[in-house]
Tab-separated table of C-alpha atoms and ligand atoms in Angstrom:
chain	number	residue	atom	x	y	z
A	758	UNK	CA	116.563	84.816	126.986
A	759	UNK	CA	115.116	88.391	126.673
A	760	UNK	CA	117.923	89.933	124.428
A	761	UNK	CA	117.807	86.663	122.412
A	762	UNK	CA	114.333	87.618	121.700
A	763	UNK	CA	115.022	90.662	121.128
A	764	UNK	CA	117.585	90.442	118.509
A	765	UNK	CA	116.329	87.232	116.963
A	766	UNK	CA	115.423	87.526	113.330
A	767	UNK	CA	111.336	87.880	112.536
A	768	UNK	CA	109.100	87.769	110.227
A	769	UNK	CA	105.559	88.943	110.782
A	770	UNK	CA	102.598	87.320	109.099
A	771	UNK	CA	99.412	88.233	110.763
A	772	UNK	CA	99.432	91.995	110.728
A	773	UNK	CA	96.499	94.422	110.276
A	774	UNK	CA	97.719	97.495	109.701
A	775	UNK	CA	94.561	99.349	110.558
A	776	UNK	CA	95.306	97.915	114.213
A	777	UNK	CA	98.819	99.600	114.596
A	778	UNK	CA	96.629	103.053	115.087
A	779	UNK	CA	98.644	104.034	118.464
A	780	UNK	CA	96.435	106.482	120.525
A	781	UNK	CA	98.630	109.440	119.996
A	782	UNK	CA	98.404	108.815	116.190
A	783	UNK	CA	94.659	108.224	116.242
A	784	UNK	CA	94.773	112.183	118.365
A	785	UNK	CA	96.772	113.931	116.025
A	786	UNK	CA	95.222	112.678	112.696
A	787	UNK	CA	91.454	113.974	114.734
A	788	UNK	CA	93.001	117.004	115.182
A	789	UNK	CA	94.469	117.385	111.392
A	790	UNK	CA	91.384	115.968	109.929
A	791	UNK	CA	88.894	117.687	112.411
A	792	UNK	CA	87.268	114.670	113.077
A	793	UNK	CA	85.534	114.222	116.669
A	794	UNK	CA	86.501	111.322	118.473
A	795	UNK	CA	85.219	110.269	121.645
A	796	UNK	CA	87.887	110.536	123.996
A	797	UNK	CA	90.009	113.484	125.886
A	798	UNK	CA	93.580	112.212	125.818
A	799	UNK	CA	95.636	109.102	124.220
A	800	UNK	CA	95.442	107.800	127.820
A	801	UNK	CA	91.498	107.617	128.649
A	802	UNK	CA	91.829	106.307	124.473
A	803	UNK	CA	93.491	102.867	126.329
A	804	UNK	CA	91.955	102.691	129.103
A	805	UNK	CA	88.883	102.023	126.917
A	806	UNK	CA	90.643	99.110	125.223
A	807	UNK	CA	89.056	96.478	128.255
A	808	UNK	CA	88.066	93.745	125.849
A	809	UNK	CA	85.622	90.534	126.614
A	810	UNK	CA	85.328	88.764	123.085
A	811	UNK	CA	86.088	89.906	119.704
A	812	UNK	CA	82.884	92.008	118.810
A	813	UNK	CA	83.942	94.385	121.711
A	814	UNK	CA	87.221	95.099	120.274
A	815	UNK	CA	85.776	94.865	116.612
A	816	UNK	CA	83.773	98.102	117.461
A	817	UNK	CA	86.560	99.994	118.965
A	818	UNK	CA	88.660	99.080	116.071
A	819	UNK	CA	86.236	100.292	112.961
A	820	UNK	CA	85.663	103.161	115.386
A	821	UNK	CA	89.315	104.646	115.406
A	822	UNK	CA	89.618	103.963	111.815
A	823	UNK	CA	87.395	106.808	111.073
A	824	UNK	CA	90.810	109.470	111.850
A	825	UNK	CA	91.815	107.660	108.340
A	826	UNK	CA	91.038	110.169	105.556
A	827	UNK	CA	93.891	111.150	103.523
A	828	UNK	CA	97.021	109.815	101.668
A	829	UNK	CA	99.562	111.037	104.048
A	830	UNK	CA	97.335	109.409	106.817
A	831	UNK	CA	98.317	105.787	105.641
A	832	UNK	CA	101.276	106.540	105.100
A	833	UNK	CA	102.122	108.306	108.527
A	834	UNK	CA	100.142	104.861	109.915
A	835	UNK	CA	101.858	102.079	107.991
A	836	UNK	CA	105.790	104.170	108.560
A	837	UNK	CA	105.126	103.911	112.520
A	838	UNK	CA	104.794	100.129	112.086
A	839	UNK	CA	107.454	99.537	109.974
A	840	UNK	CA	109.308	101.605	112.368
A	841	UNK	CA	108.381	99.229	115.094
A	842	UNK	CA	109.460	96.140	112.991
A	843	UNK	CA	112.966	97.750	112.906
A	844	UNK	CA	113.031	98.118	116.341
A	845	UNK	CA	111.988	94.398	117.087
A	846	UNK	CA	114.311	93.333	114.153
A	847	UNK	CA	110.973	91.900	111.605
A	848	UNK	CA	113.010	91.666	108.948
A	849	UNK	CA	109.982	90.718	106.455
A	850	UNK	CA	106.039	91.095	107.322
A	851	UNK	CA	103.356	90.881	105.281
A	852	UNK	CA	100.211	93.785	105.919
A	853	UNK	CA	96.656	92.917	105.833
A	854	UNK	CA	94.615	95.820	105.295
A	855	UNK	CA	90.525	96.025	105.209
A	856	UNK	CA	90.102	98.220	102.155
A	857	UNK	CA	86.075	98.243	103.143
A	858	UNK	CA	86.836	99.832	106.567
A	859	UNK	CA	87.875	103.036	104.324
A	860	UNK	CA	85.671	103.026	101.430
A	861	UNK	CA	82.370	102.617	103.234
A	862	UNK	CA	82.919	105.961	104.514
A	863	UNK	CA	83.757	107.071	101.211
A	864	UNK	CA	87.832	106.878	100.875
A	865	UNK	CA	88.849	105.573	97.482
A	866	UNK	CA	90.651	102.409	97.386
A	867	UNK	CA	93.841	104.505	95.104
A	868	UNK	CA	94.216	107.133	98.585
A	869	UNK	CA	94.947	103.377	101.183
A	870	UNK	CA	96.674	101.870	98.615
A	871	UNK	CA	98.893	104.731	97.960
A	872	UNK	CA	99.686	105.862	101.338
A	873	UNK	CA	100.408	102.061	102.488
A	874	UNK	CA	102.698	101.150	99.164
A	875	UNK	CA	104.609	104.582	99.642
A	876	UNK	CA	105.511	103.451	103.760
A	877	UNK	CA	106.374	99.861	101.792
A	878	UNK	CA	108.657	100.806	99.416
A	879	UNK	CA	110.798	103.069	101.725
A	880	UNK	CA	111.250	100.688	104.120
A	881	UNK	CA	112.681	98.312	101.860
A	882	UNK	CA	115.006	101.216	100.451
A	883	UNK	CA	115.620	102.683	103.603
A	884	UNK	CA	115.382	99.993	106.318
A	885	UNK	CA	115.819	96.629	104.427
A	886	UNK	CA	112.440	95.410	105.963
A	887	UNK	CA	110.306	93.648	102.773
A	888	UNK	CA	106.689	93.184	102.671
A	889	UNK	CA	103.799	92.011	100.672
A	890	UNK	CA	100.186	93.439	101.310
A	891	UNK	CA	97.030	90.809	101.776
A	892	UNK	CA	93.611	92.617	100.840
A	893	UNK	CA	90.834	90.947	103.968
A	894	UNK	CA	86.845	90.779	103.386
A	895	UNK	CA	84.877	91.922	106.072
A	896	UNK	CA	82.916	89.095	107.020
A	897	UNK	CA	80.285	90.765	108.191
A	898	UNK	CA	79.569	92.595	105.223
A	899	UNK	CA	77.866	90.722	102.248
A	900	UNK	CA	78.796	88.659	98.838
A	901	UNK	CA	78.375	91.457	96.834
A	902	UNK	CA	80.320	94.069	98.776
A	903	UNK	CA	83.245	91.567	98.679
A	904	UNK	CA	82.893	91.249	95.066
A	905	UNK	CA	83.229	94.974	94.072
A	906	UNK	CA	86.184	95.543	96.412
A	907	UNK	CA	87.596	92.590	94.419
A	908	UNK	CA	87.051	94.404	91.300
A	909	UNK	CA	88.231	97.534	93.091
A	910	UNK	CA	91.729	95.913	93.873
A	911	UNK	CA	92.079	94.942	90.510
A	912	UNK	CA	94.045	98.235	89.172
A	913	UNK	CA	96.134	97.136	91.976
A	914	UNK	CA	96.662	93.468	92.132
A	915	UNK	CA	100.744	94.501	90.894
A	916	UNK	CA	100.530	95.490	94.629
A	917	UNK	CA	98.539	93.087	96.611
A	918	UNK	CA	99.541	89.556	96.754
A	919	UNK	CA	96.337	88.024	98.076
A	920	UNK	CA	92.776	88.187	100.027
A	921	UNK	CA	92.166	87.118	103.089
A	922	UNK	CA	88.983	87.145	105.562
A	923	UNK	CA	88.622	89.146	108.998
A	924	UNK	CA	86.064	90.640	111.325
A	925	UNK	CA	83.112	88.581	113.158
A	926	UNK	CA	83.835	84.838	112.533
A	927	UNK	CA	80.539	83.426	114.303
A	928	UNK	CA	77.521	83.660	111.979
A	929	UNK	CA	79.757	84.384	108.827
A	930	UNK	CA	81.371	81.176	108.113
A	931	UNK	CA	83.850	80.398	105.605
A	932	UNK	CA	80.928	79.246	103.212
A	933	UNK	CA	79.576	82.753	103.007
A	934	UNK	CA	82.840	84.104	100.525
A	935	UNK	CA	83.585	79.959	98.369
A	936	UNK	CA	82.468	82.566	94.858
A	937	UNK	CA	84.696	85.602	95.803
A	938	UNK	CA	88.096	83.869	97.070
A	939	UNK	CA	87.316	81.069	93.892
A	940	UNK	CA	87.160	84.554	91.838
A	941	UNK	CA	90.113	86.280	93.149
A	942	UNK	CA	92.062	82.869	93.060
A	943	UNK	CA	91.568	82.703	89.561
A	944	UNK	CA	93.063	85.947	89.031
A	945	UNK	CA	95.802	84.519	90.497
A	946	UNK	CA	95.554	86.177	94.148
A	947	UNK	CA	96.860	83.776	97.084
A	948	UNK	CA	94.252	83.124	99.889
A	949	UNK	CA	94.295	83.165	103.418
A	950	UNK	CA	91.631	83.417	106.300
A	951	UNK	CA	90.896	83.848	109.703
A	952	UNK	CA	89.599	80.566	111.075
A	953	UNK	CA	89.427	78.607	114.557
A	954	UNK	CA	89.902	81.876	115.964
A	955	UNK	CA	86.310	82.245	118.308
A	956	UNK	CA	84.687	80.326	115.493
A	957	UNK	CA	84.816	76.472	116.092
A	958	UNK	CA	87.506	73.579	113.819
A	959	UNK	CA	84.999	72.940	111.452
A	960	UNK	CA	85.425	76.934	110.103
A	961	UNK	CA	89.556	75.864	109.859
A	962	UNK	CA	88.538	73.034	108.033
A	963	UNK	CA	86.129	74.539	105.235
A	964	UNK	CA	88.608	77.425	104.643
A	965	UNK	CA	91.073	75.130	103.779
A	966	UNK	CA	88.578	73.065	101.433
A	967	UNK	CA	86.082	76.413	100.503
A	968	UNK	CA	88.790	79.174	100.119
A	969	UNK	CA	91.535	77.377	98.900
A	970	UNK	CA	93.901	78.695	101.462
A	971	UNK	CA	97.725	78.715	102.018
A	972	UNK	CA	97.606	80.276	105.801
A	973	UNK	CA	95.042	79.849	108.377
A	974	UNK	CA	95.287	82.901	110.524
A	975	UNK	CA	94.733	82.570	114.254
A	976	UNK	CA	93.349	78.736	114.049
A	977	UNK	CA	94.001	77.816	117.683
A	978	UNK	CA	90.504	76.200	118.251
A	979	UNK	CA	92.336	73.144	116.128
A	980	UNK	CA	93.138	71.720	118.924
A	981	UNK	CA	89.253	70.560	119.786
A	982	UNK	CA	89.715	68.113	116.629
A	983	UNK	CA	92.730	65.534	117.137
A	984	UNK	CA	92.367	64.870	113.441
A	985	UNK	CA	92.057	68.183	112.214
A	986	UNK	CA	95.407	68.285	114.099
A	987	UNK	CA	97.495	65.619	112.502
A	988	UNK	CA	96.200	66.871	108.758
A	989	UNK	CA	97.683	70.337	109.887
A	990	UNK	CA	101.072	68.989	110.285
A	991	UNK	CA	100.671	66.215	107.653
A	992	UNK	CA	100.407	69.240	105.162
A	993	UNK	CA	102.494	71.646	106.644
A	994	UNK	CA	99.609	74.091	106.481
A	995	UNK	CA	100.851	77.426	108.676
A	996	UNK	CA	98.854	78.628	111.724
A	997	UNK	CA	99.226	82.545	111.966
A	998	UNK	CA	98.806	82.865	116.139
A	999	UNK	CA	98.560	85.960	117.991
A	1000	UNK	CA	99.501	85.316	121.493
A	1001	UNK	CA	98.571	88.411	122.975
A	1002	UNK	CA	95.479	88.705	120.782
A	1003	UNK	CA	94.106	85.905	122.151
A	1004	UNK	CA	94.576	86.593	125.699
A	1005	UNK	CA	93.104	90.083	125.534
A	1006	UNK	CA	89.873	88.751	123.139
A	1007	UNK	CA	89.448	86.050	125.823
A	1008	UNK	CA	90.384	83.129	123.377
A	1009	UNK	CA	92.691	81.771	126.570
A	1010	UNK	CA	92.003	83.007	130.004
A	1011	UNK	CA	95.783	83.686	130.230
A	1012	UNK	CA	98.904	82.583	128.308
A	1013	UNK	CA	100.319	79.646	130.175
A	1014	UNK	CA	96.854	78.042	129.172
A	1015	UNK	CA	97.666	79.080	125.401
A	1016	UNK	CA	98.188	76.148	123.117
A	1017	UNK	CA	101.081	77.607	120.615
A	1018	UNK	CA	103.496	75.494	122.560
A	1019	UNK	CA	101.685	72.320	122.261
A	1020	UNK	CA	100.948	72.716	118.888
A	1021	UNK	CA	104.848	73.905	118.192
A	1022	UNK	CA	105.743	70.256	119.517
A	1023	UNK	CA	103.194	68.329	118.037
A	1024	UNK	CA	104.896	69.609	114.664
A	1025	UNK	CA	102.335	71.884	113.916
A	1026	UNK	CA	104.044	74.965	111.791
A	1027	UNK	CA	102.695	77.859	113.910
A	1028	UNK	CA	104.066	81.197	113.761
A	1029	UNK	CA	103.982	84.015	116.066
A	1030	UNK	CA	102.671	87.595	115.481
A	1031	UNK	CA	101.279	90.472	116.529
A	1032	UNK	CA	97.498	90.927	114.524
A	1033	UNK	CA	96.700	94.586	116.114
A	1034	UNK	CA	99.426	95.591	118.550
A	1035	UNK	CA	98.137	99.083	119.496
A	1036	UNK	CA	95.057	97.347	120.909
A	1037	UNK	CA	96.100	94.463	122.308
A	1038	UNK	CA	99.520	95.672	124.186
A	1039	UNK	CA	102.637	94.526	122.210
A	1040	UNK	CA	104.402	94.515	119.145
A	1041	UNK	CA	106.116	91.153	117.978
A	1042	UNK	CA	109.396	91.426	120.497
A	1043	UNK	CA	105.831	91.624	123.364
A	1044	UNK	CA	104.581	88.884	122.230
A	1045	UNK	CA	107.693	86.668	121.628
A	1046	UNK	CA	108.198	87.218	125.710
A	1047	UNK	CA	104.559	87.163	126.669
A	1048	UNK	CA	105.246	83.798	125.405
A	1049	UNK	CA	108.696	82.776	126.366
A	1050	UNK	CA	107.647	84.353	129.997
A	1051	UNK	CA	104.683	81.921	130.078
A	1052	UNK	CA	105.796	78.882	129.031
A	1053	UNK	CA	109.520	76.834	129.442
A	1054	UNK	CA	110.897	77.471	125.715
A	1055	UNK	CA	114.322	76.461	124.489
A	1056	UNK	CA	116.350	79.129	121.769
A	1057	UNK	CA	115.920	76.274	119.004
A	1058	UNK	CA	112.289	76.217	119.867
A	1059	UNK	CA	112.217	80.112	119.183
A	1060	UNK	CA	114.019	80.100	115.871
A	1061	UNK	CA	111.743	77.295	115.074
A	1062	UNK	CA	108.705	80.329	115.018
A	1063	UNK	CA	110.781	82.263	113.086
A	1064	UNK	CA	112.295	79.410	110.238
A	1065	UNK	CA	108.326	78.660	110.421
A	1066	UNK	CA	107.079	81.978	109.359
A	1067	UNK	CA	109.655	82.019	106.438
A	1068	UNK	CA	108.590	79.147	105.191
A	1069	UNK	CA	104.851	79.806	105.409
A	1070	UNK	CA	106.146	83.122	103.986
A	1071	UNK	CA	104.885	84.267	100.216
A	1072	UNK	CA	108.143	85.278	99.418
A	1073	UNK	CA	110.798	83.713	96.677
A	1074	UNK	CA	112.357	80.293	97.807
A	1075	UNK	CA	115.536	82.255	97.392
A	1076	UNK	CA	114.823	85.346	99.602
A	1077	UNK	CA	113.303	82.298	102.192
A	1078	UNK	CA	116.890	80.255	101.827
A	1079	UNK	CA	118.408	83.621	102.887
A	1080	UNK	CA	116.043	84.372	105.579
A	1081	UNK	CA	116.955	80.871	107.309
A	1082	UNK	CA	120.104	81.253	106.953
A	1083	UNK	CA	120.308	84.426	108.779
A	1084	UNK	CA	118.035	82.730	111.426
A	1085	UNK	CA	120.127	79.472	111.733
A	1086	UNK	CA	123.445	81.630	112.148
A	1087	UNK	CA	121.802	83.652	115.190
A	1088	UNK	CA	120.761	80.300	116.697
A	1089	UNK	CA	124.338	79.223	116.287
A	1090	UNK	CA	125.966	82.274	117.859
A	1091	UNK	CA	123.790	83.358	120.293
B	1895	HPA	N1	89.988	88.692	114.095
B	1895	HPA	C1	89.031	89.090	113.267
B	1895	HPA	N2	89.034	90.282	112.699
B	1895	HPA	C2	90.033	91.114	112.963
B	1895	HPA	C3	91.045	90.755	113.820
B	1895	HPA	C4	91.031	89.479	114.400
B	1895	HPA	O1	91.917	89.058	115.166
B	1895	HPA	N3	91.881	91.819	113.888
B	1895	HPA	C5	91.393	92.772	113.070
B	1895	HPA	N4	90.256	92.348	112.514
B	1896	ZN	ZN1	93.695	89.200	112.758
């Protein structure tokens, strides 16, 4: 079951790119940009990562972040991923990247964006991995910063095939962003947004109806409305779930109690991915087994994650018909 894993096709769509920042990475960008960070070695840098709820990784996160300064830095960041997508065999993923992290502290929007798109583009030249970038709101930020990082993206929307919403979910509801996603809808963005993640149903709920959304990311607190539940797989609306995430943030004590499976079989079209591996101890392959080790899982059931994240996929329906195909074939010979 492991090298079926392994070697089965994937396609990553809950990925922030600011949280593939590997320890060793995070030291030699302090060094290069002379930029203090608390720590004395890339091992005392994880054995801070002990995590009790979302806030307490939230401010280890925006903290690391701060190495970030130059071009080449995103770049070198976003490469080491896509390296690590060729290595689990994600054959498509789509990057969410918090463009207010960086210009708070005074990075331009052009200097991510750059670095990021360059990383992109060679990896579908040199390693036949595609991707699309997704733009996220910091929640706990305000209207009106969302609004001129909108406006900001705008030079780049060639680039960027959506917004989404991430950070603290309790106390910054989907409500708090209806103008800005309506605005950046009518541009003709896609929208997507973290929901149902340590926020309760009723936030999966109003970003489906506020924000217009074709994703929920995360979403597992569904399960506390039966209803909610049967509309999810009535529509077909994609649930971007982060197994490992949600075990290290305390969302489920530990993964046999995880829900993904339940929801798989109820005909819910959840996906599987990896949201910020460097923190939370896996790539995708990790958290395909975390998952597989957990719970009793058929092959079909595991090419079902991966036909489900094409599908929930913004990609052409051609490139998706391809995609399956290559999926469906593994199934068949493996
Ligand atoms: N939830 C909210 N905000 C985030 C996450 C997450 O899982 N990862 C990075 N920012
Ligand atoms: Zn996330």
């Amino acid at each position: 079951m492991d090298s079926f894993i392994k070697n089965l096709p994937k396609v990553e769509l809950h990925l922030h790119i600011e949280g593939t920042l590997e320890p060793e990475l995070m030291f030699e960008l302090a060094k290069r940009n002379n930029i203090d960070i608390p720590f004395d070695s890339p091992d005392q840098v994880r054995q801070a990562y002990q995590f009790h709820n979302l806030q307490s990784f939230l401010d280890i996160y925006y903290q690391g972040a701060n190495v970030l300064i130059h071009e080449q830095d995103f770049y070198d960041l976003t490469w080491a991923y896509l390296l690590k997508c060729q290595q689990d065999n994600v054959i498509h993923t789509e990057i969410f990247f918090d463009p207010q992290t960086h210009t708070e502290r005074g990075i331009e929007f052009e200097t991510v964006i750059a670095g990021i798109t360059r990383a992109l583009k060679q990896a579908d030249q040199e390693l036949g991995i595609s991707s699309q970038l997704i733009m996220c709101f910091l929640r706990h930020l305000d209207e009106e910063s969302a609004f001129t990082t909108l406006s900001k993206a705008l030079p780049y929307k060639k680039h960027i095939i959506g917004v989404g919403l991430d950070s603290s979910e309790v106390g910054h509801p989907p409500e708090k962003f209806q103008r800005v996603f309506q605005e950046a809808l009518n541009h003709g963005f896609l929208s997507v947004a973290h929901a149902g993640e340590e926020g309760s149903a009723q936030n999966i709920r109003d970003a489906i109806e506020m924000l217009g959304v074709t994703r929920i990311d995360h979403g597992v607190r569904c399960s506390e409305d039966p209803e909610l539940v049967a509309e999810l797989v009535a529509h077909r609306m994609p649930l971007t779930v982060c197994p490992l995430s949600n075990t290290k943030l305390k969302v489920f004590e530990t993964m046999q109690q995880h829900n993904i499976i339940e929801l798989l079989r109820k005909g819910v079209c959840v996906t599987i991915n990896s949201d910020d591996p460097a923190y939370f101890g896996g790539y995708m392959n990790d958290n395909f087994l975390a998952v597989a080790h957990a719970h009793e899982i058929t092959k079909q059931e595991l090419a079902q994650f991966s036909i489900n994240a094409i599908e929930a996929s913004f990609i052409s329906p051609h490139a998706k018909e391809d995609m399956i195909t290559q999926v469906r074939h593994y199934l068949a010979n493996h």
